PDB file of N, CA and C in Angstrom:
ATOM      1  N   MET A  13      -3.786 -37.952  75.076  1.00  0.00           N
ATOM      2  CA  MET A  13      -2.743 -37.480  74.130  1.00  0.00           C
ATOM      3  C   MET A  13      -2.242 -36.054  74.625  1.00  0.00           C
ATOM      4  N   SER A  14      -1.001 -35.976  74.655  1.00  0.00           N
ATOM      5  CA  SER A  14      -0.356 -34.691  75.038  1.00  0.00           C
ATOM      6  C   SER A  14      -0.123 -33.702  73.938  1.00  0.00           C
ATOM      7  N   GLU A  15      -0.293 -32.513  74.165  1.00  0.00           N
ATOM      8  CA  GLU A  15      -0.080 -31.513  73.085  1.00  0.00           C
ATOM      9  C   GLU A  15       1.351 -31.226  72.897  1.00  0.00           C
ATOM     10  N   PHE A  16       1.775 -30.787  71.635  1.00  0.00           N
ATOM     11  CA  PHE A  16       3.169 -30.517  71.454  1.00  0.00           C
ATOM     12  C   PHE A  16       3.193 -29.042  71.273  1.00  0.00           C
ATOM     13  N   LYS A  17       3.730 -28.383  72.167  1.00  0.00           N
ATOM     14  CA  LYS A  17       3.692 -26.877  72.260  1.00  0.00           C
ATOM     15  C   LYS A  17       5.222 -26.367  72.184  1.00  0.00           C
ATOM     16  N   ILE A  18       5.338 -25.519  71.317  1.00  0.00           N
ATOM     17  CA  ILE A  18       6.881 -24.779  71.114  1.00  0.00           C
ATOM     18  C   ILE A  18       6.629 -23.426  71.809  1.00  0.00           C
ATOM     19  N   SER A  19       7.579 -23.148  72.695  1.00  0.00           N
ATOM     20  CA  SER A  19       7.566 -21.897  73.271  1.00  0.00           C
ATOM     21  C   SER A  19       8.081 -20.756  72.389  1.00  0.00           C
ATOM     22  N   ASN A  20       9.318 -21.247  71.730  1.00  0.00           N
ATOM     23  CA  ASN A  20      10.088 -20.343  70.847  1.00  0.00           C
ATOM     24  C   ASN A  20       9.200 -19.595  69.571  1.00  0.00           C
ATOM     25  N   PRO A  21       8.886 -18.491  69.510  1.00  0.00           N
ATOM     26  CA  PRO A  21       7.978 -18.044  68.370  1.00  0.00           C
ATOM     27  C   PRO A  21       8.969 -18.374  67.134  1.00  0.00           C
ATOM     28  N   LEU A  22      10.260 -18.182  67.063  1.00  0.00           N
ATOM     29  CA  LEU A  22      10.905 -18.276  65.781  1.00  0.00           C
ATOM     30  C   LEU A  22      10.846 -19.682  65.323  1.00  0.00           C
ATOM     31  N   LEU A  23      11.039 -20.606  66.286  1.00  0.00           N
ATOM     32  CA  LEU A  23      11.256 -21.971  65.999  1.00  0.00           C
ATOM     33  C   LEU A  23       9.703 -22.579  65.459  1.00  0.00           C
ATOM     34  N   ARG A  24       8.568 -21.963  66.216  1.00  0.00           N
ATOM     35  CA  ARG A  24       7.139 -22.376  65.942  1.00  0.00           C
ATOM     36  C   ARG A  24       6.985 -21.849  64.286  1.00  0.00           C
ATOM     37  N   ARG A  25       7.434 -20.691  64.019  1.00  0.00           N
ATOM     38  CA  ARG A  25       7.243 -20.190  62.591  1.00  0.00           C
ATOM     39  C   ARG A  25       8.138 -21.365  61.666  1.00  0.00           C
ATOM     40  N   ILE A  26       9.267 -21.602  62.007  1.00  0.00           N
ATOM     41  CA  ILE A  26      10.025 -22.471  61.164  1.00  0.00           C
ATOM     42  C   ILE A  26       9.245 -24.095  61.018  1.00  0.00           C
ATOM     43  N   VAL A  27       8.699 -24.399  62.070  1.00  0.00           N
ATOM     44  CA  VAL A  27       8.143 -25.611  62.074  1.00  0.00           C
ATOM     45  C   VAL A  27       6.707 -25.279  61.169  1.00  0.00           C
ATOM     46  N   GLN A  28       6.150 -24.400  61.340  1.00  0.00           N
ATOM     47  CA  GLN A  28       4.840 -24.120  60.602  1.00  0.00           C
ATOM     48  C   GLN A  28       5.107 -24.078  59.019  1.00  0.00           C
ATOM     49  N   ALA A  29       6.254 -23.288  58.655  1.00  0.00           N
ATOM     50  CA  ALA A  29       6.650 -23.045  57.259  1.00  0.00           C
ATOM     51  C   ALA A  29       6.935 -24.450  56.752  1.00  0.00           C
ATOM     52  N   VAL A  30       7.865 -25.306  57.456  1.00  0.00           N
ATOM     53  CA  VAL A  30       8.310 -26.477  56.943  1.00  0.00           C
ATOM     54  C   VAL A  30       6.926 -27.494  56.760  1.00  0.00           C
ATOM     55  N   GLY A  31       6.192 -27.245  57.638  1.00  0.00           N
ATOM     56  CA  GLY A  31       4.799 -28.234  57.573  1.00  0.00           C
ATOM     57  C   GLY A  31       4.160 -27.770  56.203  1.00  0.00           C
ATOM     58  N   VAL A  32       3.902 -26.497  56.143  1.00  0.00           N
ATOM     59  CA  VAL A  32       3.109 -26.015  54.979  1.00  0.00           C
ATOM     60  C   VAL A  32       3.853 -26.412  53.594  1.00  0.00           C
ATOM     61  N   MET A  33       5.252 -26.270  53.557  1.00  0.00           N
ATOM     62  CA  MET A  33       5.810 -26.604  52.359  1.00  0.00           C
ATOM     63  C   MET A  33       5.802 -28.186  52.269  1.00  0.00           C
ATOM     64  N   GLY A  34       5.669 -28.973  53.322  1.00  0.00           N
ATOM     65  CA  GLY A  34       5.573 -30.356  52.994  1.00  0.00           C
ATOM     66  C   GLY A  34       4.284 -30.611  52.473  1.00  0.00           C
ATOM     67  N   VAL A  35       3.282 -30.016  53.030  1.00  0.00           N
ATOM     68  CA  VAL A  35       1.819 -30.150  52.316  1.00  0.00           C
ATOM     69  C   VAL A  35       1.751 -29.746  50.996  1.00  0.00           C
ATOM     70  N   ILE A  36       2.460 -28.784  50.633  1.00  0.00           N
ATOM     71  CA  ILE A  36       2.457 -28.252  49.139  1.00  0.00           C
ATOM     72  C   ILE A  36       3.206 -29.321  48.169  1.00  0.00           C
ATOM     73  N   VAL A  37       4.407 -29.772  48.700  1.00  0.00           N
ATOM     74  CA  VAL A  37       5.077 -30.848  48.044  1.00  0.00           C
ATOM     75  C   VAL A  37       4.260 -32.009  47.942  1.00  0.00           C
ATOM     76  N   PHE A  38       3.611 -32.449  48.918  1.00  0.00           N
ATOM     77  CA  PHE A  38       2.756 -33.577  48.829  1.00  0.00           C
ATOM     78  C   PHE A  38       1.657 -33.461  47.836  1.00  0.00           C
ATOM     79  N   GLY A  39       1.069 -32.328  48.009  1.00  0.00           N
ATOM     80  CA  GLY A  39       0.140 -31.914  46.996  1.00  0.00           C
ATOM     81  C   GLY A  39       0.588 -31.958  45.506  1.00  0.00           C
ATOM     82  N   PHE A  40       1.712 -31.438  45.200  1.00  0.00           N
ATOM     83  CA  PHE A  40       2.297 -31.444  43.901  1.00  0.00           C
ATOM     84  C   PHE A  40       2.425 -33.088  43.468  1.00  0.00           C
ATOM     85  N   TYR A  41       3.049 -33.772  44.401  1.00  0.00           N
ATOM     86  CA  TYR A  41       3.429 -35.027  44.089  1.00  0.00           C
ATOM     87  C   TYR A  41       2.177 -35.810  43.914  1.00  0.00           C
ATOM     88  N   THR A  42       0.970 -35.807  44.347  1.00  0.00           N
ATOM     89  CA  THR A  42      -0.347 -36.319  44.306  1.00  0.00           C
ATOM     90  C   THR A  42      -0.748 -35.988  42.772  1.00  0.00           C
ATOM     91  N   ILE A  43      -0.828 -34.547  42.589  1.00  0.00           N
ATOM     92  CA  ILE A  43      -1.335 -34.138  41.333  1.00  0.00           C
ATOM     93  C   ILE A  43      -0.455 -34.730  40.200  1.00  0.00           C
ATOM     94  N   ASN A  44       0.807 -34.778  40.253  1.00  0.00           N
ATOM     95  CA  ASN A  44       1.693 -35.299  39.296  1.00  0.00           C
ATOM     96  C   ASN A  44       1.375 -36.946  39.178  1.00  0.00           C
ATOM     97  N   LEU A  45       1.087 -37.504  40.278  1.00  0.00           N
ATOM     98  CA  LEU A  45       0.996 -38.993  40.368  1.00  0.00           C
ATOM     99  C   LEU A  45      -0.421 -39.228  39.404  1.00  0.00           C
ATOM    100  N   PHE A  46      -1.405 -38.435  39.445  1.00  0.00           N
ATOM    101  CA  PHE A  46      -2.716 -38.775  38.970  1.00  0.00           C
ATOM    102  C   PHE A  46      -2.853 -37.768  37.646  1.00  0.00           C
ATOM    103  N   LYS A  47      -1.807 -37.195  37.195  1.00  0.00           N
ATOM    104  CA  LYS A  47      -1.989 -36.311  36.048  1.00  0.00           C
ATOM    105  C   LYS A  47      -2.165 -37.063  34.810  1.00  0.00           C
ATOM    106  N   TYR A  48      -1.405 -38.192  34.495  1.00  0.00           N
ATOM    107  CA  TYR A  48      -1.640 -38.985  33.262  1.00  0.00           C
ATOM    108  C   TYR A  48      -3.048 -39.675  33.178  1.00  0.00           C
ATOM    109  N   PRO A  49      -3.475 -40.298  34.395  1.00  0.00           N
ATOM    110  CA  PRO A  49      -4.870 -40.930  34.223  1.00  0.00           C
ATOM    111  C   PRO A  49      -5.916 -39.813  34.005  1.00  0.00           C
ATOM    112  N   ILE A  50      -5.701 -38.609  34.570  1.00  0.00           N
ATOM    113  CA  ILE A  50      -6.807 -37.706  34.439  1.00  0.00           C
ATOM    114  C   ILE A  50      -6.741 -37.242  33.029  1.00  0.00           C
ATOM    115  N   SER A  51      -5.492 -36.922  32.535  1.00  0.00           N
ATOM    116  CA  SER A  51      -5.452 -36.476  31.167  1.00  0.00           C
ATOM    117  C   SER A  51      -6.076 -37.283  30.000  1.00  0.00           C
ATOM    118  N   VAL A  52      -5.858 -38.823  30.313  1.00  0.00           N
ATOM    119  CA  VAL A  52      -6.439 -39.749  29.543  1.00  0.00           C
ATOM    120  C   VAL A  52      -8.046 -39.630  29.542  1.00  0.00           C
ATOM    121  N   VAL A  53      -8.617 -39.592  30.671  1.00  0.00           N
ATOM    122  CA  VAL A  53      -9.901 -39.609  30.767  1.00  0.00           C
ATOM    123  C   VAL A  53     -10.448 -38.183  30.102  1.00  0.00           C
ATOM    124  N   PHE A  54      -9.781 -37.108  30.405  1.00  0.00           N
ATOM    125  CA  PHE A  54     -10.055 -35.833  29.829  1.00  0.00           C
ATOM    126  C   PHE A  54     -10.001 -35.775  28.258  1.00  0.00           C
ATOM    127  N   ASP A  55      -9.022 -36.504  27.777  1.00  0.00           N
ATOM    128  CA  ASP A  55      -8.903 -36.600  26.221  1.00  0.00           C
ATOM    129  C   ASP A  55     -10.152 -37.391  25.730  1.00  0.00           C
ATOM    130  N   ALA A  56     -10.410 -38.357  26.411  1.00  0.00           N
ATOM    131  CA  ALA A  56     -11.477 -39.365  25.833  1.00  0.00           C
ATOM    132  C   ALA A  56     -12.943 -38.565  25.939  1.00  0.00           C
ATOM    133  N   LEU A  57     -12.914 -37.706  26.872  1.00  0.00           N
ATOM    134  CA  LEU A  57     -14.345 -36.912  27.235  1.00  0.00           C
ATOM    135  C   LEU A  57     -14.566 -35.682  26.513  1.00  0.00           C
ATOM    136  N   THR A  58     -13.227 -35.182  25.858  1.00  0.00           N
ATOM    137  CA  THR A  58     -13.436 -33.864  25.396  1.00  0.00           C
ATOM    138  C   THR A  58     -14.371 -33.713  24.167  1.00  0.00           C
ATOM    139  N   PRO A  59     -14.538 -34.694  23.201  1.00  0.00           N
ATOM    140  CA  PRO A  59     -15.561 -34.577  22.072  1.00  0.00           C
ATOM    141  C   PRO A  59     -17.037 -34.584  22.789  1.00  0.00           C
ATOM    142  N   PHE A  60     -17.245 -35.288  23.932  1.00  0.00           N
ATOM    143  CA  PHE A  60     -18.581 -35.282  24.391  1.00  0.00           C
ATOM    144  C   PHE A  60     -18.861 -34.176  25.173  1.00  0.00           C
ATOM    145  N   MET A  61     -17.799 -33.476  25.779  1.00  0.00           N
ATOM    146  CA  MET A  61     -18.029 -32.121  26.405  1.00  0.00           C
ATOM    147  C   MET A  61     -18.196 -31.034  25.388  1.00  0.00           C
ATOM    148  N   ALA A  62     -17.586 -31.160  24.263  1.00  0.00           N
ATOM    149  CA  ALA A  62     -17.755 -30.276  23.198  1.00  0.00           C
ATOM    150  C   ALA A  62     -19.221 -30.375  22.585  1.00  0.00           C
ATOM    151  N   ALA A  63     -19.695 -31.511  22.407  1.00  0.00           N
ATOM    152  CA  ALA A  63     -20.970 -31.704  21.756  1.00  0.00           C
ATOM    153  C   ALA A  63     -21.976 -31.256  22.965  1.00  0.00           C
ATOM    154  N   LEU A  64     -21.920 -31.578  24.287  1.00  0.00           N
ATOM    155  CA  LEU A  64     -22.856 -31.171  24.964  1.00  0.00           C
ATOM    156  C   LEU A  64     -22.767 -29.521  25.103  1.00  0.00           C
ATOM    157  N   LEU A  65     -21.690 -28.843  24.975  1.00  0.00           N
ATOM    158  CA  LEU A  65     -21.724 -27.402  25.005  1.00  0.00           C
ATOM    159  C   LEU A  65     -22.462 -26.883  23.673  1.00  0.00           C
ATOM    160  N   MET A  66     -22.139 -27.421  22.513  1.00  0.00           N
ATOM    161  CA  MET A  66     -22.653 -27.110  21.395  1.00  0.00           C
ATOM    162  C   MET A  66     -24.350 -27.195  21.454  1.00  0.00           C
ATOM    163  N   ALA A  67     -24.810 -28.373  21.888  1.00  0.00           N
ATOM    164  CA  ALA A  67     -26.177 -28.649  21.843  1.00  0.00           C
ATOM    165  C   ALA A  67     -26.598 -27.667  22.813  1.00  0.00           C
ATOM    166  N   TYR A  68     -26.106 -27.379  24.064  1.00  0.00           N
ATOM    167  CA  TYR A  68     -26.695 -26.308  24.979  1.00  0.00           C
ATOM    168  C   TYR A  68     -26.619 -24.935  24.523  1.00  0.00           C
ATOM    169  N   ILE A  69     -25.882 -24.619  23.653  1.00  0.00           N
ATOM    170  CA  ILE A  69     -25.714 -23.349  23.077  1.00  0.00           C
ATOM    171  C   ILE A  69     -26.730 -23.220  21.842  1.00  0.00           C
ATOM    172  N   LEU A  70     -26.955 -24.153  21.006  1.00  0.00           N
ATOM    173  CA  LEU A  70     -27.837 -24.228  19.873  1.00  0.00           C
ATOM    174  C   LEU A  70     -29.202 -24.579  20.281  1.00  0.00           C
ATOM    175  N   ALA A  71     -29.621 -25.122  21.403  1.00  0.00           N
ATOM    176  CA  ALA A  71     -30.877 -25.423  21.518  1.00  0.00           C
ATOM    177  C   ALA A  71     -32.007 -24.196  21.369  1.00  0.00           C
ATOM    178  N   PRO A  72     -31.710 -23.200  21.944  1.00  0.00           N
ATOM    179  CA  PRO A  72     -32.673 -22.115  21.850  1.00  0.00           C
ATOM    180  C   PRO A  72     -32.877 -21.774  20.228  1.00  0.00           C
ATOM    181  N   ALA A  73     -31.912 -21.747  19.533  1.00  0.00           N
ATOM    182  CA  ALA A  73     -32.097 -21.494  18.015  1.00  0.00           C
ATOM    183  C   ALA A  73     -32.888 -22.514  17.393  1.00  0.00           C
ATOM    184  N   VAL A  74     -32.691 -23.810  17.602  1.00  0.00           N
ATOM    185  CA  VAL A  74     -33.512 -24.913  17.195  1.00  0.00           C
ATOM    186  C   VAL A  74     -34.979 -24.918  17.670  1.00  0.00           C
ATOM    187  N   ILE A  75     -35.090 -24.504  18.813  1.00  0.00           N
ATOM    188  CA  ILE A  75     -36.604 -24.349  19.344  1.00  0.00           C
ATOM    189  C   ILE A  75     -37.325 -23.188  18.666  1.00  0.00           C
ATOM    190  N   ALA A  76     -36.435 -22.002  18.353  1.00  0.00           N
ATOM    191  CA  ALA A  76     -36.967 -20.970  17.706  1.00  0.00           C
ATOM    192  C   ALA A  76     -37.488 -21.191  16.271  1.00  0.00           C
ATOM    193  N   LEU A  77     -36.602 -22.277  15.517  1.00  0.00           N
ATOM    194  CA  LEU A  77     -37.010 -22.601  14.197  1.00  0.00           C
ATOM    195  C   LEU A  77     -38.058 -23.379  14.293  1.00  0.00           C
ATOM    196  N   GLN A  78     -38.196 -24.286  15.342  1.00  0.00           N
ATOM    197  CA  GLN A  78     -39.341 -25.151  15.325  1.00  0.00           C
ATOM    198  C   GLN A  78     -40.790 -24.482  15.453  1.00  0.00           C
ATOM    199  N   ARG A  79     -40.501 -23.266  16.325  1.00  0.00           N
ATOM    200  CA  ARG A  79     -41.989 -22.545  16.589  1.00  0.00           C
ATOM    201  C   ARG A  79     -42.252 -21.651  15.310  1.00  0.00           C
ATOM    202  N   GLN A  80     -41.202 -20.797  15.007  1.00  0.00           N
ATOM    203  CA  GLN A  80     -41.611 -20.053  14.043  1.00  0.00           C
ATOM    204  C   GLN A  80     -41.703 -20.483  12.693  1.00  0.00           C
ATOM    205  N   LEU A  81     -40.861 -21.559  12.167  1.00  0.00           N
ATOM    206  CA  LEU A  81     -40.952 -21.995  10.823  1.00  0.00           C
ATOM    207  C   LEU A  81     -41.827 -23.333  10.807  1.00  0.00           C
ATOM    208  N   ARG A  82     -42.029 -23.738  11.916  1.00  0.00           N
ATOM    209  CA  ARG A  82     -43.020 -24.980  12.033  1.00  0.00           C
ATOM    210  C   ARG A  82     -42.270 -26.308  11.213  1.00  0.00           C
ATOM    211  N   MET A  83     -40.888 -26.446  11.560  1.00  0.00           N
ATOM    212  CA  MET A  83     -40.236 -27.594  11.155  1.00  0.00           C
ATOM    213  C   MET A  83     -39.796 -28.393  12.310  1.00  0.00           C
ATOM    214  N   GLY A  84     -39.513 -29.693  11.966  1.00  0.00           N
ATOM    215  CA  GLY A  84     -39.208 -30.587  12.982  1.00  0.00           C
ATOM    216  C   GLY A  84     -37.786 -30.248  13.564  1.00  0.00           C
ATOM    217  N   ARG A  85     -37.548 -31.002  14.655  1.00  0.00           N
ATOM    218  CA  ARG A  85     -36.445 -30.881  15.391  1.00  0.00           C
ATOM    219  C   ARG A  85     -35.091 -31.329  14.592  1.00  0.00           C
ATOM    220  N   ILE A  86     -35.170 -32.299  13.882  1.00  0.00           N
ATOM    221  CA  ILE A  86     -34.070 -32.760  13.089  1.00  0.00           C
ATOM    222  C   ILE A  86     -33.786 -31.696  11.857  1.00  0.00           C
ATOM    223  N   MET A  87     -34.893 -31.311  11.382  1.00  0.00           N
ATOM    224  CA  MET A  87     -34.641 -30.445  10.171  1.00  0.00           C
ATOM    225  C   MET A  87     -34.319 -29.121  10.697  1.00  0.00           C
ATOM    226  N   GLY A  88     -34.597 -28.541  11.850  1.00  0.00           N
ATOM    227  CA  GLY A  88     -34.178 -27.380  12.253  1.00  0.00           C
ATOM    228  C   GLY A  88     -32.781 -27.491  12.612  1.00  0.00           C
ATOM    229  N   THR A  89     -32.292 -28.788  13.257  1.00  0.00           N
ATOM    230  CA  THR A  89     -30.751 -28.782  13.612  1.00  0.00           C
ATOM    231  C   THR A  89     -30.081 -28.760  12.254  1.00  0.00           C
ATOM    232  N   LEU A  90     -30.563 -29.428  11.323  1.00  0.00           N
ATOM    233  CA  LEU A  90     -29.880 -29.691  10.131  1.00  0.00           C
ATOM    234  C   LEU A  90     -29.730 -28.196   9.481  1.00  0.00           C
ATOM    235  N   VAL A  91     -30.766 -27.434   9.465  1.00  0.00           N
ATOM    236  CA  VAL A  91     -30.660 -26.203   8.852  1.00  0.00           C
ATOM    237  C   VAL A  91     -29.604 -25.155   9.613  1.00  0.00           C
ATOM    238  N   LEU A  92     -29.619 -25.348  11.052  1.00  0.00           N
ATOM    239  CA  LEU A  92     -28.902 -24.582  11.863  1.00  0.00           C
ATOM    240  C   LEU A  92     -27.411 -24.965  11.499  1.00  0.00           C
ATOM    241  N   TYR A  93     -27.146 -26.167  11.389  1.00  0.00           N
ATOM    242  CA  TYR A  93     -25.543 -26.553  11.005  1.00  0.00           C
ATOM    243  C   TYR A  93     -25.263 -26.214   9.610  1.00  0.00           C
ATOM    244  N   VAL A  94     -26.076 -26.223   8.678  1.00  0.00           N
ATOM    245  CA  VAL A  94     -25.773 -25.720   7.436  1.00  0.00           C
ATOM    246  C   VAL A  94     -25.506 -24.220   7.458  1.00  0.00           C
ATOM    247  N   VAL A  95     -26.210 -23.529   8.082  1.00  0.00           N
ATOM    248  CA  VAL A  95     -25.958 -22.009   8.285  1.00  0.00           C
ATOM    249  C   VAL A  95     -24.615 -21.771   9.098  1.00  0.00           C
ATOM    250  N   ILE A  96     -24.473 -22.590  10.166  1.00  0.00           N
ATOM    251  CA  ILE A  96     -23.116 -22.176  10.702  1.00  0.00           C
ATOM    252  C   ILE A  96     -22.093 -22.675   9.924  1.00  0.00           C
ATOM    253  N   PHE A  97     -22.032 -23.785   9.175  1.00  0.00           N
ATOM    254  CA  PHE A  97     -20.923 -24.073   8.237  1.00  0.00           C
ATOM    255  C   PHE A  97     -20.766 -23.267   7.118  1.00  0.00           C
ATOM    256  N   LEU A  98     -21.659 -22.593   6.706  1.00  0.00           N
ATOM    257  CA  LEU A  98     -21.889 -21.565   5.558  1.00  0.00           C
ATOM    258  C   LEU A  98     -21.174 -20.391   5.856  1.00  0.00           C
ATOM    259  N   VAL A  99     -21.472 -19.978   7.216  1.00  0.00           N
ATOM    260  CA  VAL A  99     -20.795 -18.799   7.701  1.00  0.00           C
ATOM    261  C   VAL A  99     -19.353 -18.901   7.940  1.00  0.00           C
ATOM    262  N   ILE A 100     -18.915 -20.015   8.498  1.00  0.00           N
ATOM    263  CA  ILE A 100     -17.562 -20.260   8.724  1.00  0.00           C
ATOM    264  C   ILE A 100     -16.842 -20.333   7.429  1.00  0.00           C
ATOM    265  N   PHE A 101     -17.515 -21.046   6.491  1.00  0.00           N
ATOM    266  CA  PHE A 101     -16.888 -21.167   5.135  1.00  0.00           C
ATOM    267  C   PHE A 101     -16.679 -19.748   4.628  1.00  0.00           C
ATOM    268  N   LEU A 102     -17.664 -18.995   4.468  1.00  0.00           N
ATOM    269  CA  LEU A 102     -17.553 -17.598   3.857  1.00  0.00           C
ATOM    270  C   LEU A 102     -16.518 -16.667   4.468  1.00  0.00           C
ATOM    271  N   LEU A 103     -16.540 -16.928   5.899  1.00  0.00           N
ATOM    272  CA  LEU A 103     -15.559 -16.091   6.587  1.00  0.00           C
ATOM    273  C   LEU A 103     -14.229 -16.688   6.356  1.00  0.00           C
ATOM    274  N   LEU A 104     -13.853 -17.819   6.308  1.00  0.00           N
ATOM    275  CA  LEU A 104     -12.492 -18.271   5.806  1.00  0.00           C
ATOM    276  C   LEU A 104     -12.268 -17.785   4.383  1.00  0.00           C
ATOM    277  N   ALA A 105     -13.333 -18.001   3.487  1.00  0.00           N
ATOM    278  CA  ALA A 105     -13.024 -17.652   2.022  1.00  0.00           C
ATOM    279  C   ALA A 105     -12.600 -16.219   1.861  1.00  0.00           C
ATOM    280  N   PHE A 106     -13.217 -15.143   2.678  1.00  0.00           N
ATOM    281  CA  PHE A 106     -12.769 -13.899   2.647  1.00  0.00           C
ATOM    282  C   PHE A 106     -11.572 -13.751   3.384  1.00  0.00           C
ATOM    283  N   LEU A 107     -11.400 -14.196   4.551  1.00  0.00           N
ATOM    284  CA  LEU A 107     -10.185 -14.054   5.295  1.00  0.00           C
ATOM    285  C   LEU A 107      -8.919 -14.501   5.080  1.00  0.00           C
ATOM    286  N   ILE A 108      -8.784 -15.723   4.667  1.00  0.00           N
ATOM    287  CA  ILE A 108      -7.601 -16.392   4.241  1.00  0.00           C
ATOM    288  C   ILE A 108      -6.882 -15.770   3.159  1.00  0.00           C
ATOM    289  N   PRO A 109      -7.407 -15.357   1.996  1.00  0.00           N
ATOM    290  CA  PRO A 109      -6.707 -14.556   0.974  1.00  0.00           C
ATOM    291  C   PRO A 109      -6.077 -13.215   1.521  1.00  0.00           C
ATOM    292  N   LYS A 110      -6.786 -12.536   2.262  1.00  0.00           N
ATOM    293  CA  LYS A 110      -6.498 -11.115   2.947  1.00  0.00           C
ATOM    294  C   LYS A 110      -5.265 -11.627   3.892  1.00  0.00           C
ATOM    295  N   ILE A 111      -5.458 -12.437   4.643  1.00  0.00           N
ATOM    296  CA  ILE A 111      -4.284 -12.823   5.750  1.00  0.00           C
ATOM    297  C   ILE A 111      -2.969 -13.091   5.063  1.00  0.00           C
ATOM    298  N   LEU A 112      -3.091 -13.965   3.956  1.00  0.00           N
ATOM    299  CA  LEU A 112      -1.904 -14.400   3.168  1.00  0.00           C
ATOM    300  C   LEU A 112      -1.309 -13.285   2.269  1.00  0.00           C
ATOM    301  N   SER A 113      -2.224 -12.413   1.827  1.00  0.00           N
ATOM    302  CA  SER A 113      -1.712 -11.265   1.197  1.00  0.00           C
ATOM    303  C   SER A 113      -0.718 -10.225   2.168  1.00  0.00           C
ATOM    304  N   GLU A 114      -1.426 -10.207   3.408  1.00  0.00           N
ATOM    305  CA  GLU A 114      -0.737  -9.462   4.383  1.00  0.00           C
ATOM    306  C   GLU A 114       0.665  -9.944   4.854  1.00  0.00           C
ATOM    307  N   PHE A 115       0.607 -11.417   4.949  1.00  0.00           N
ATOM    308  CA  PHE A 115       2.013 -12.115   5.105  1.00  0.00           C
ATOM    309  C   PHE A 115       2.774 -11.846   4.045  1.00  0.00           C
ATOM    310  N   ILE A 116       2.413 -11.882   2.901  1.00  0.00           N
ATOM    311  CA  ILE A 116       3.366 -11.779   1.702  1.00  0.00           C
ATOM    312  C   ILE A 116       3.933 -10.343   1.704  1.00  0.00           C
ATOM    313  N   ARG A 117       2.986  -9.432   1.979  1.00  0.00           N
ATOM    314  CA  ARG A 117       3.433  -7.929   2.031  1.00  0.00           C
ATOM    315  C   ARG A 117       4.325  -7.784   3.268  1.00  0.00           C
ATOM    316  N   LEU A 118       4.143  -8.475   4.289  1.00  0.00           N
ATOM    317  CA  LEU A 118       5.087  -8.366   5.575  1.00  0.00           C
ATOM    318  C   LEU A 118       6.350  -8.696   5.209  1.00  0.00           C
ATOM    319  N   PHE A 119       6.591  -9.804   4.414  1.00  0.00           N
ATOM    320  CA  PHE A 119       8.006 -10.444   4.372  1.00  0.00           C
ATOM    321  C   PHE A 119       8.293 -10.049   2.945  1.00  0.00           C
TER     322      PHE A 119
END
């Protein structure tokens, strides 16, 4: 197979630029072609990924509750969830009225 050589440097640059642009356009076309199936799979797996992340983050706290308070894993997890939801509820209970009063004062 013979090599294709371009002796003119300007023409070589133009051919390279067109080739790079062609690869970029093909890449965008391929990404656009698979965007919908990937988004469907990602939408279906998002709750599982969130649960895995939450379990990974909370595992050390559950282990600490098991060791220090001598409670079972299920009870430790339940206590941890109750504490987290209580903290979120209290934060929202204190922040929402302040935010609403600031919006009312703003307008």
